Amino acid sequence: MTTISRKKISYPISERLRLYLQHYDREAPLPITYADLLRSGGAYPLLDRQGRDTLWETLFYEPQTLQELSHGLTEVYALLKTGGDLSFTEHLLADRIDYCRFGNSNPFRVRIVNQFNDNYDYFYVKRADASRVYGLELEHLLAPNSINYLVSGATLIEEHIAGIPGDDFIRDRLQRPHLNQVRIAKEFVKFNERCFARLLGDMRAYNYVVDVTADFEDEQYRLRAIDFDQQSYEGRKTMYLPQFFKDNRSLVQLCARLLSPESIRQYQTEERTLMLRRARAERYRLKDLLDCMRQETLAPPAKVAQLRQELNEHHHTTRFDRCDSMGDIVRLHLKMMVVRMRLTT
């Protein structure tokens, strides 16, 4: 099984990438930055409804600081959701700020409450890392999920992606009698294919959610990545295949028990075909992104060399020898997956 032993290196956003973000309306001046939220007076552990530690801490601030932060954070929410229309912010309140010390990004999670009806929503404030931004963009362009985020300087604002955390779903729901296990198995195969095609790594169960939608006769499921730190960073090919992570073993066993090899190939082909259609629809923006990505340093040279070799073996080629960067590898890997999709459609 695949494991990660060291924390990922953080890469700053280059001028080239920033120009891309400006061109596609991903950059905007923000009234609150990541550094502003570090001014807390303390924290206490946040527990879930069953009393388990969530690995998040709820922060508390001095009253004046909290008032200033709440005003700025509601404006950030308006920029993210309504394009900066501040007429709705008078009845919005940032009533809770959580912080996570676990993982690479050390994010803040902000809860915004509508004071008219007590409805609430979340968004995240993170350090702006180039790998994460490329991961978000590739998800937006190639996955069946639109991604909403903003960048300003060294701060990244991400929309909340709703769903049941993968580890909670596997632990608490996977064996429920009403669950359509075949559909879950099918979606895991398609999710596995998407992650590998665009080289998104580290999809352990807590880095994706399961989106459950009630259908007229049953339930539909979709697995959605929520962590994009490990976009084309690792050298091992297995890091980009969720099937090789220990905490996804239950889903892998489900696929082996319920799906025939023919069905698995069918679902893989379906997902490749959908990715091909999305790539065609966004061909110019995808080219701009990959052209930018190819000029970046997004992983240590040893990892680039290892992935280059392993993908050569996977595709039975030597074409990856000409790749000098992770961006080159992603571009060629996608191209070869598209060729394979064309041959099967």
Short mmCIF file of C-alpha atoms in Angstrom, two decimals:
data_model
loop_
_atom_site.label_atom_id
_atom_site.label_comp_id
_atom_site.label_asym_id
_atom_site.label_seq_id
_atom_site.Cartn_x
_atom_site.Cartn_y
_atom_site.Cartn_z
CA MET A 1 0.00 0.00 0.00
CA THR A 2 1.09 3.57 -0.75
CA THR A 3 2.23 5.94 2.02
CA ILE A 4 3.61 9.49 2.23
CA SER A 5 6.57 9.93 4.55
CA ARG A 6 7.52 13.58 4.11
CA LYS A 7 5.67 16.86 3.94
CA LYS A 8 5.31 18.39 0.51
CA ILE A 9 7.48 21.36 -0.48
CA SER A 10 5.49 24.56 -1.01
CA TYR A 11 6.02 26.38 -4.30
CA PRO A 12 5.20 30.10 -4.68
CA ILE A 13 2.93 31.40 -7.42
CA SER A 14 5.07 32.61 -10.29
CA GLU A 15 4.45 35.74 -12.31
CA ARG A 16 3.50 33.54 -15.26
CA LEU A 17 0.82 31.73 -13.26
CA ARG A 18 -0.44 34.98 -11.78
CA LEU A 19 -1.00 36.40 -15.28
CA TYR A 20 -3.01 33.27 -16.09
CA LEU A 21 -5.12 33.76 -12.95
CA GLN A 22 -5.74 37.41 -13.81
CA HIS A 23 -6.77 36.54 -17.37
CA TYR A 24 -9.32 33.97 -16.19
CA ASP A 25 -10.71 36.09 -13.31
CA ARG A 26 -9.22 33.99 -10.54
CA GLU A 27 -7.35 36.86 -8.88
CA ALA A 28 -8.98 39.65 -6.87
CA PRO A 29 -7.87 42.03 -4.10
CA LEU A 30 -9.03 40.73 -0.72
CA PRO A 31 -9.79 42.67 2.48
CA ILE A 32 -8.53 39.77 4.63
CA THR A 33 -5.37 37.69 4.15
CA TYR A 34 -4.15 34.40 5.57
CA ALA A 35 -1.76 36.27 7.86
CA ASP A 36 -4.63 38.32 9.36
CA LEU A 37 -6.30 35.16 10.69
CA LEU A 38 -3.18 34.17 12.61
CA ARG A 39 -3.91 36.85 15.25
CA SER A 40 -5.98 34.55 17.44
CA GLY A 41 -5.86 34.54 21.21
CA GLY A 42 -6.13 30.77 21.54
CA ALA A 43 -8.05 27.69 20.45
CA TYR A 44 -9.96 24.66 21.66
CA PRO A 45 -10.49 21.28 19.94
CA LEU A 46 -13.53 20.94 17.67
CA LEU A 47 -15.37 17.64 18.17
CA ASP A 48 -17.95 16.07 15.88
CA ARG A 49 -21.45 15.01 16.94
CA GLN A 50 -20.12 11.68 18.21
CA GLY A 51 -17.49 13.40 20.33
CA ARG A 52 -14.57 12.44 18.07
CA ASP A 53 -11.67 14.81 17.46
CA THR A 54 -12.02 16.40 14.01
CA LEU A 55 -8.36 17.58 13.95
CA TRP A 56 -9.75 21.13 13.66
CA GLU A 57 -9.48 23.76 16.37
CA THR A 58 -11.96 26.59 16.88
CA LEU A 59 -10.11 29.88 17.37
CA PHE A 60 -11.07 32.77 19.59
CA TYR A 61 -10.08 36.41 19.12
CA GLU A 62 -10.26 39.67 21.00
CA PRO A 63 -13.72 41.27 20.47
CA GLN A 64 -12.40 44.18 18.39
CA THR A 65 -10.27 41.87 16.24
CA LEU A 66 -13.18 39.49 15.72
CA GLN A 67 -15.44 42.34 14.62
CA GLU A 68 -12.87 43.53 12.06
CA LEU A 69 -12.28 40.00 10.80
CA SER A 70 -16.00 39.27 10.52
CA HIS A 71 -16.57 42.37 8.41
CA GLY A 72 -13.68 41.49 6.10
CA LEU A 73 -14.60 37.82 5.84
CA THR A 74 -18.19 38.56 4.82
CA GLU A 75 -16.77 40.74 2.03
CA VAL A 76 -14.54 37.85 0.95
CA TYR A 77 -17.60 35.60 0.90
CA ALA A 78 -19.39 38.16 -1.30
CA LEU A 79 -16.44 38.25 -3.70
CA LEU A 80 -16.48 34.46 -3.90
CA LYS A 81 -20.25 34.00 -4.24
CA THR A 82 -21.77 37.16 -5.72
CA GLY A 83 -18.88 38.72 -7.62
CA GLY A 84 -18.36 41.40 -4.98
CA ASP A 85 -21.97 42.60 -4.54
CA LEU A 86 -21.78 43.82 -0.92
CA SER A 87 -25.51 44.58 -0.60
CA PHE A 88 -26.02 41.15 0.96
CA THR A 89 -23.30 41.40 3.60
CA GLU A 90 -25.30 43.40 6.17
CA HIS A 91 -27.15 40.29 7.32
CA LEU A 92 -24.13 37.97 7.10
CA LEU A 93 -21.84 37.15 10.01
CA ALA A 94 -18.61 35.18 10.28
CA ASP A 95 -19.49 33.43 13.52
CA ARG A 96 -16.74 30.78 13.68
CA ILE A 97 -13.17 30.39 12.46
CA ASP A 98 -11.54 26.96 12.63
CA TYR A 99 -7.90 26.08 12.05
CA CYS A 100 -6.26 22.78 11.07
CA ARG A 101 -2.66 22.05 12.03
CA PHE A 102 -2.76 18.74 10.16
CA GLY A 103 -1.54 18.44 6.56
CA ASN A 104 0.32 20.74 4.20
CA SER A 105 -1.89 23.80 3.88
CA ASN A 106 -2.82 24.53 7.53
CA PRO A 107 -6.16 25.99 6.37
CA PHE A 108 -8.63 28.22 8.12
CA ARG A 109 -12.30 27.29 7.73
CA VAL A 110 -14.76 30.18 8.06
CA ARG A 111 -18.45 29.70 8.83
CA ILE A 112 -20.71 32.42 7.41
CA VAL A 113 -24.23 32.65 8.90
CA ASN A 114 -27.29 34.33 7.39
CA GLN A 115 -28.82 36.11 10.41
CA PHE A 116 -32.30 36.16 8.83
CA ASN A 117 -32.70 32.38 8.73
CA ASP A 118 -29.62 30.89 10.49
CA ASN A 119 -28.53 29.15 7.29
CA TYR A 120 -24.75 28.81 7.10
CA ASP A 121 -22.01 28.11 4.59
CA TYR A 122 -18.25 27.65 4.71
CA PHE A 123 -15.18 28.73 2.81
CA TYR A 124 -11.46 28.16 3.35
CA VAL A 125 -8.51 30.51 3.65
CA LYS A 126 -5.18 28.90 2.74
CA ARG A 127 -1.63 29.74 1.79
CA ALA A 128 -1.44 30.17 -1.96
CA ASP A 129 0.72 27.31 -3.23
CA ALA A 130 1.34 26.82 -6.96
CA SER A 131 0.73 23.05 -6.83
CA ARG A 132 -2.65 23.62 -5.20
CA VAL A 133 -3.66 26.23 -7.77
CA TYR A 134 -2.74 23.96 -10.69
CA GLY A 135 -4.68 21.16 -9.01
CA LEU A 136 -7.77 23.35 -8.64
CA GLU A 137 -7.59 24.48 -12.27
CA LEU A 138 -7.19 20.95 -13.64
CA GLU A 139 -10.10 19.82 -11.51
CA HIS A 140 -12.21 22.67 -12.85
CA LEU A 141 -11.34 21.89 -16.47
CA LEU A 142 -11.29 18.08 -16.53
CA ALA A 143 -13.54 16.81 -13.73
CA PRO A 144 -17.36 16.92 -13.65
CA ASN A 145 -17.19 19.57 -10.93
CA SER A 146 -16.80 23.34 -11.25
CA ILE A 147 -14.36 24.82 -8.73
CA ASN A 148 -14.77 28.30 -7.26
CA TYR A 149 -11.69 29.97 -5.76
CA LEU A 150 -9.81 33.28 -5.63
CA VAL A 151 -6.15 34.21 -5.19
CA SER A 152 -4.66 37.41 -3.82
CA GLY A 153 -0.95 37.65 -3.10
CA ALA A 154 -0.05 34.75 -0.84
CA THR A 155 -3.68 33.99 0.09
CA LEU A 156 -5.99 31.43 -1.50
CA ILE A 157 -9.76 31.40 -0.91
CA GLU A 158 -11.59 28.15 -1.69
CA GLU A 159 -15.29 27.43 -1.80
CA HIS A 160 -16.53 24.62 0.43
CA ILE A 161 -17.13 21.33 -1.42
CA ALA A 162 -20.15 19.66 0.14
CA GLY A 163 -20.18 15.94 0.79
CA ILE A 164 -19.53 13.20 3.34
CA PRO A 165 -15.79 12.84 4.09
CA GLY A 166 -14.53 9.64 2.51
CA ASP A 167 -13.21 8.15 5.75
CA ASP A 168 -16.52 8.82 7.53
CA PHE A 169 -18.45 7.32 4.62
CA ILE A 170 -16.35 4.14 4.60
CA ARG A 171 -16.54 3.75 8.38
CA ASP A 172 -20.20 4.65 8.99
CA ARG A 173 -22.16 4.13 5.75
CA LEU A 174 -20.50 1.63 3.45
CA GLN A 175 -22.23 -1.38 5.03
CA ARG A 176 -25.69 0.14 5.42
CA PRO A 177 -28.41 -2.11 3.95
CA HIS A 178 -29.95 0.55 1.67
CA LEU A 179 -26.62 1.56 0.11
CA ASN A 180 -26.25 0.79 -3.59
CA GLN A 181 -22.77 -0.74 -3.38
CA VAL A 182 -22.49 -1.33 -7.13
CA ARG A 183 -22.90 2.39 -7.80
CA ILE A 184 -20.30 3.25 -5.16
CA ALA A 185 -17.88 0.77 -6.74
CA LYS A 186 -18.53 2.24 -10.18
CA GLU A 187 -17.85 5.77 -8.95
CA PHE A 188 -14.63 4.72 -7.26
CA VAL A 189 -13.38 3.28 -10.56
CA LYS A 190 -14.21 6.54 -12.34
CA PHE A 191 -12.64 8.64 -9.58
CA ASN A 192 -9.50 6.50 -9.74
CA GLU A 193 -9.34 7.10 -13.49
CA ARG A 194 -9.78 10.89 -13.18
CA CYS A 195 -7.04 11.21 -10.56
CA PHE A 196 -4.58 9.18 -12.61
CA ALA A 197 -5.32 10.96 -15.89
CA ARG A 198 -4.50 14.41 -14.50
CA LEU A 199 -1.92 13.12 -11.96
CA LEU A 200 -3.63 14.24 -8.76
CA GLY A 201 -1.97 12.45 -5.86
CA ASP A 202 -2.66 11.60 -2.22
CA MET A 203 -6.33 10.72 -2.50
CA ARG A 204 -6.52 9.03 0.86
CA ALA A 205 -10.07 8.73 2.17
CA TYR A 206 -10.02 12.01 4.11
CA ASN A 207 -8.95 13.96 1.01
CA TYR A 208 -12.19 13.40 -0.91
CA VAL A 209 -15.90 13.50 -0.16
CA VAL A 210 -18.84 11.41 -1.30
CA ASP A 211 -21.65 13.52 -2.76
CA VAL A 212 -24.94 11.66 -2.34
CA THR A 213 -27.88 12.67 -4.55
CA ALA A 214 -31.38 11.22 -4.20
CA ASP A 215 -32.66 9.90 -7.54
CA PHE A 216 -36.24 8.99 -8.40
CA GLU A 217 -35.65 5.30 -7.60
CA ASP A 218 -32.35 5.16 -5.77
CA GLU A 219 -29.30 7.22 -4.81
CA GLN A 220 -26.48 8.45 -7.02
CA TYR A 221 -22.95 8.96 -5.72
CA ARG A 222 -19.98 11.00 -6.84
CA LEU A 223 -16.50 11.09 -5.33
CA ARG A 224 -14.99 14.58 -5.31
CA ALA A 225 -11.44 15.55 -4.44
CA ILE A 226 -11.18 18.28 -1.80
CA ASP A 227 -7.39 18.45 -1.39
CA PHE A 228 -5.20 19.49 -4.32
CA ASP A 229 -1.81 19.89 -2.61
CA GLN A 230 -0.31 16.83 -4.28
CA GLN A 231 -0.93 17.82 -7.89
CA SER A 232 1.87 16.13 -9.89
CA TYR A 233 4.37 16.26 -7.02
CA GLU A 234 5.27 12.65 -6.19
CA GLY A 235 7.57 10.40 -8.20
CA ARG A 236 5.72 7.11 -7.73
CA LYS A 237 2.96 6.31 -10.19
CA THR A 238 0.91 4.60 -7.48
CA MET A 239 0.59 7.93 -5.64
CA TYR A 240 -1.85 9.01 -8.37
CA LEU A 241 -4.05 5.91 -8.09
CA PRO A 242 -6.41 6.00 -5.07
CA GLN A 243 -6.76 2.21 -5.27
CA PHE A 244 -3.30 1.82 -3.71
CA PHE A 245 -4.00 3.72 -0.48
CA LYS A 246 -4.63 1.61 2.60
CA ASP A 247 -7.71 3.47 3.80
CA ASN A 248 -9.41 2.93 0.41
CA ARG A 249 -9.04 -0.84 0.69
CA SER A 250 -12.72 -1.38 1.50
CA LEU A 251 -13.73 0.33 -1.75
CA VAL A 252 -11.14 -1.64 -3.73
CA GLN A 253 -12.51 -4.88 -2.26
CA LEU A 254 -16.02 -3.75 -3.17
CA CYS A 255 -14.95 -3.24 -6.79
CA ALA A 256 -13.27 -6.66 -6.91
CA ARG A 257 -16.35 -8.37 -5.49
CA LEU A 258 -19.09 -6.60 -7.45
CA LEU A 259 -17.57 -5.52 -10.77
CA SER A 260 -16.39 -7.74 -13.59
CA PRO A 261 -13.22 -6.80 -15.52
CA GLU A 262 -15.45 -5.88 -18.49
CA SER A 263 -17.52 -3.51 -16.34
CA ILE A 264 -14.38 -1.87 -14.93
CA ARG A 265 -13.03 -1.28 -18.44
CA GLN A 266 -16.43 0.14 -19.45
CA TYR A 267 -16.45 2.66 -16.58
CA GLN A 268 -12.83 3.63 -17.27
CA THR A 269 -13.67 4.26 -20.92
CA GLU A 270 -16.76 6.27 -19.96
CA GLU A 271 -14.67 8.55 -17.73
CA ARG A 272 -11.91 8.96 -20.31
CA THR A 273 -14.48 9.89 -22.92
CA LEU A 274 -15.99 12.53 -20.64
CA MET A 275 -12.55 13.96 -19.89
CA LEU A 276 -11.81 14.09 -23.60
CA ARG A 277 -15.01 16.06 -24.24
CA ARG A 278 -14.21 18.50 -21.44
CA ALA A 279 -10.66 18.93 -22.73
CA ARG A 280 -12.00 19.69 -26.21
CA ALA A 281 -14.52 22.19 -24.83
CA GLU A 282 -11.80 23.99 -22.83
CA ARG A 283 -8.93 23.37 -25.25
CA TYR A 284 -7.62 26.96 -25.29
CA ARG A 285 -7.75 27.48 -21.55
CA LEU A 286 -6.25 24.02 -20.94
CA LYS A 287 -3.42 24.81 -23.35
CA ASP A 288 -2.75 28.12 -21.58
CA LEU A 289 -2.64 26.32 -18.23
CA LEU A 290 -0.34 23.51 -19.40
CA ASP A 291 1.96 25.94 -21.24
CA CYS A 292 2.32 27.82 -17.98
CA MET A 293 2.72 24.63 -15.93
CA ARG A 294 5.49 23.30 -18.18
CA GLN A 295 7.73 26.23 -17.23
CA GLU A 296 7.31 25.70 -13.49
CA THR A 297 9.29 23.78 -10.89
CA LEU A 298 6.63 21.77 -9.05
CA ALA A 299 8.69 18.86 -7.68
CA PRO A 300 12.30 17.96 -6.90
CA PRO A 301 14.29 16.67 -9.93
CA ALA A 302 14.51 13.16 -8.45
CA LYS A 303 10.71 12.88 -8.34
CA VAL A 304 10.41 14.13 -11.92
CA ALA A 305 12.93 11.51 -13.06
CA GLN A 306 11.17 8.71 -11.16
CA LEU A 307 7.72 9.53 -12.51
CA ARG A 308 9.15 9.89 -16.00
CA GLN A 309 10.54 6.36 -15.81
CA GLU A 310 7.43 4.80 -14.28
CA LEU A 311 5.10 6.36 -16.85
CA ASN A 312 7.40 5.18 -19.64
CA GLU A 313 6.91 1.67 -18.31
CA HIS A 314 3.17 2.15 -17.88
CA HIS A 315 2.63 3.41 -21.43
CA HIS A 316 5.30 1.14 -23.00
CA THR A 317 7.13 4.09 -24.49
CA THR A 318 10.23 6.25 -24.11
CA ARG A 319 8.49 9.53 -24.92
CA PHE A 320 8.57 10.71 -21.30
CA ASP A 321 12.37 10.87 -21.48
CA ARG A 322 11.95 14.22 -23.23
CA CYS A 323 9.95 15.69 -20.32
CA ASP A 324 11.94 18.17 -18.23
CA SER A 325 9.22 19.19 -15.76
CA MET A 326 6.09 17.89 -14.08
CA GLY A 327 4.09 20.13 -16.43
CA ASP A 328 5.67 18.35 -19.42
CA ILE A 329 4.75 14.99 -17.87
CA VAL A 330 1.14 16.01 -17.18
CA ARG A 331 0.74 17.30 -20.73
CA LEU A 332 2.13 14.14 -22.37
CA HIS A 333 0.28 11.82 -19.98
CA LEU A 334 -3.02 13.54 -20.74
CA LYS A 335 -2.26 13.41 -24.45
CA MET A 336 -1.61 9.69 -24.32
CA MET A 337 -4.76 9.07 -22.29
CA VAL A 338 -6.74 11.08 -24.88
CA VAL A 339 -5.27 8.97 -27.68
CA ARG A 340 -6.32 5.88 -25.80
CA MET A 341 -9.83 7.32 -25.36
CA ARG A 342 -10.08 8.02 -29.07
CA LEU A 343 -9.15 4.45 -29.85
CA THR A 344 -11.88 3.14 -27.59
CA THR A 345 -14.70 5.47 -28.71
#
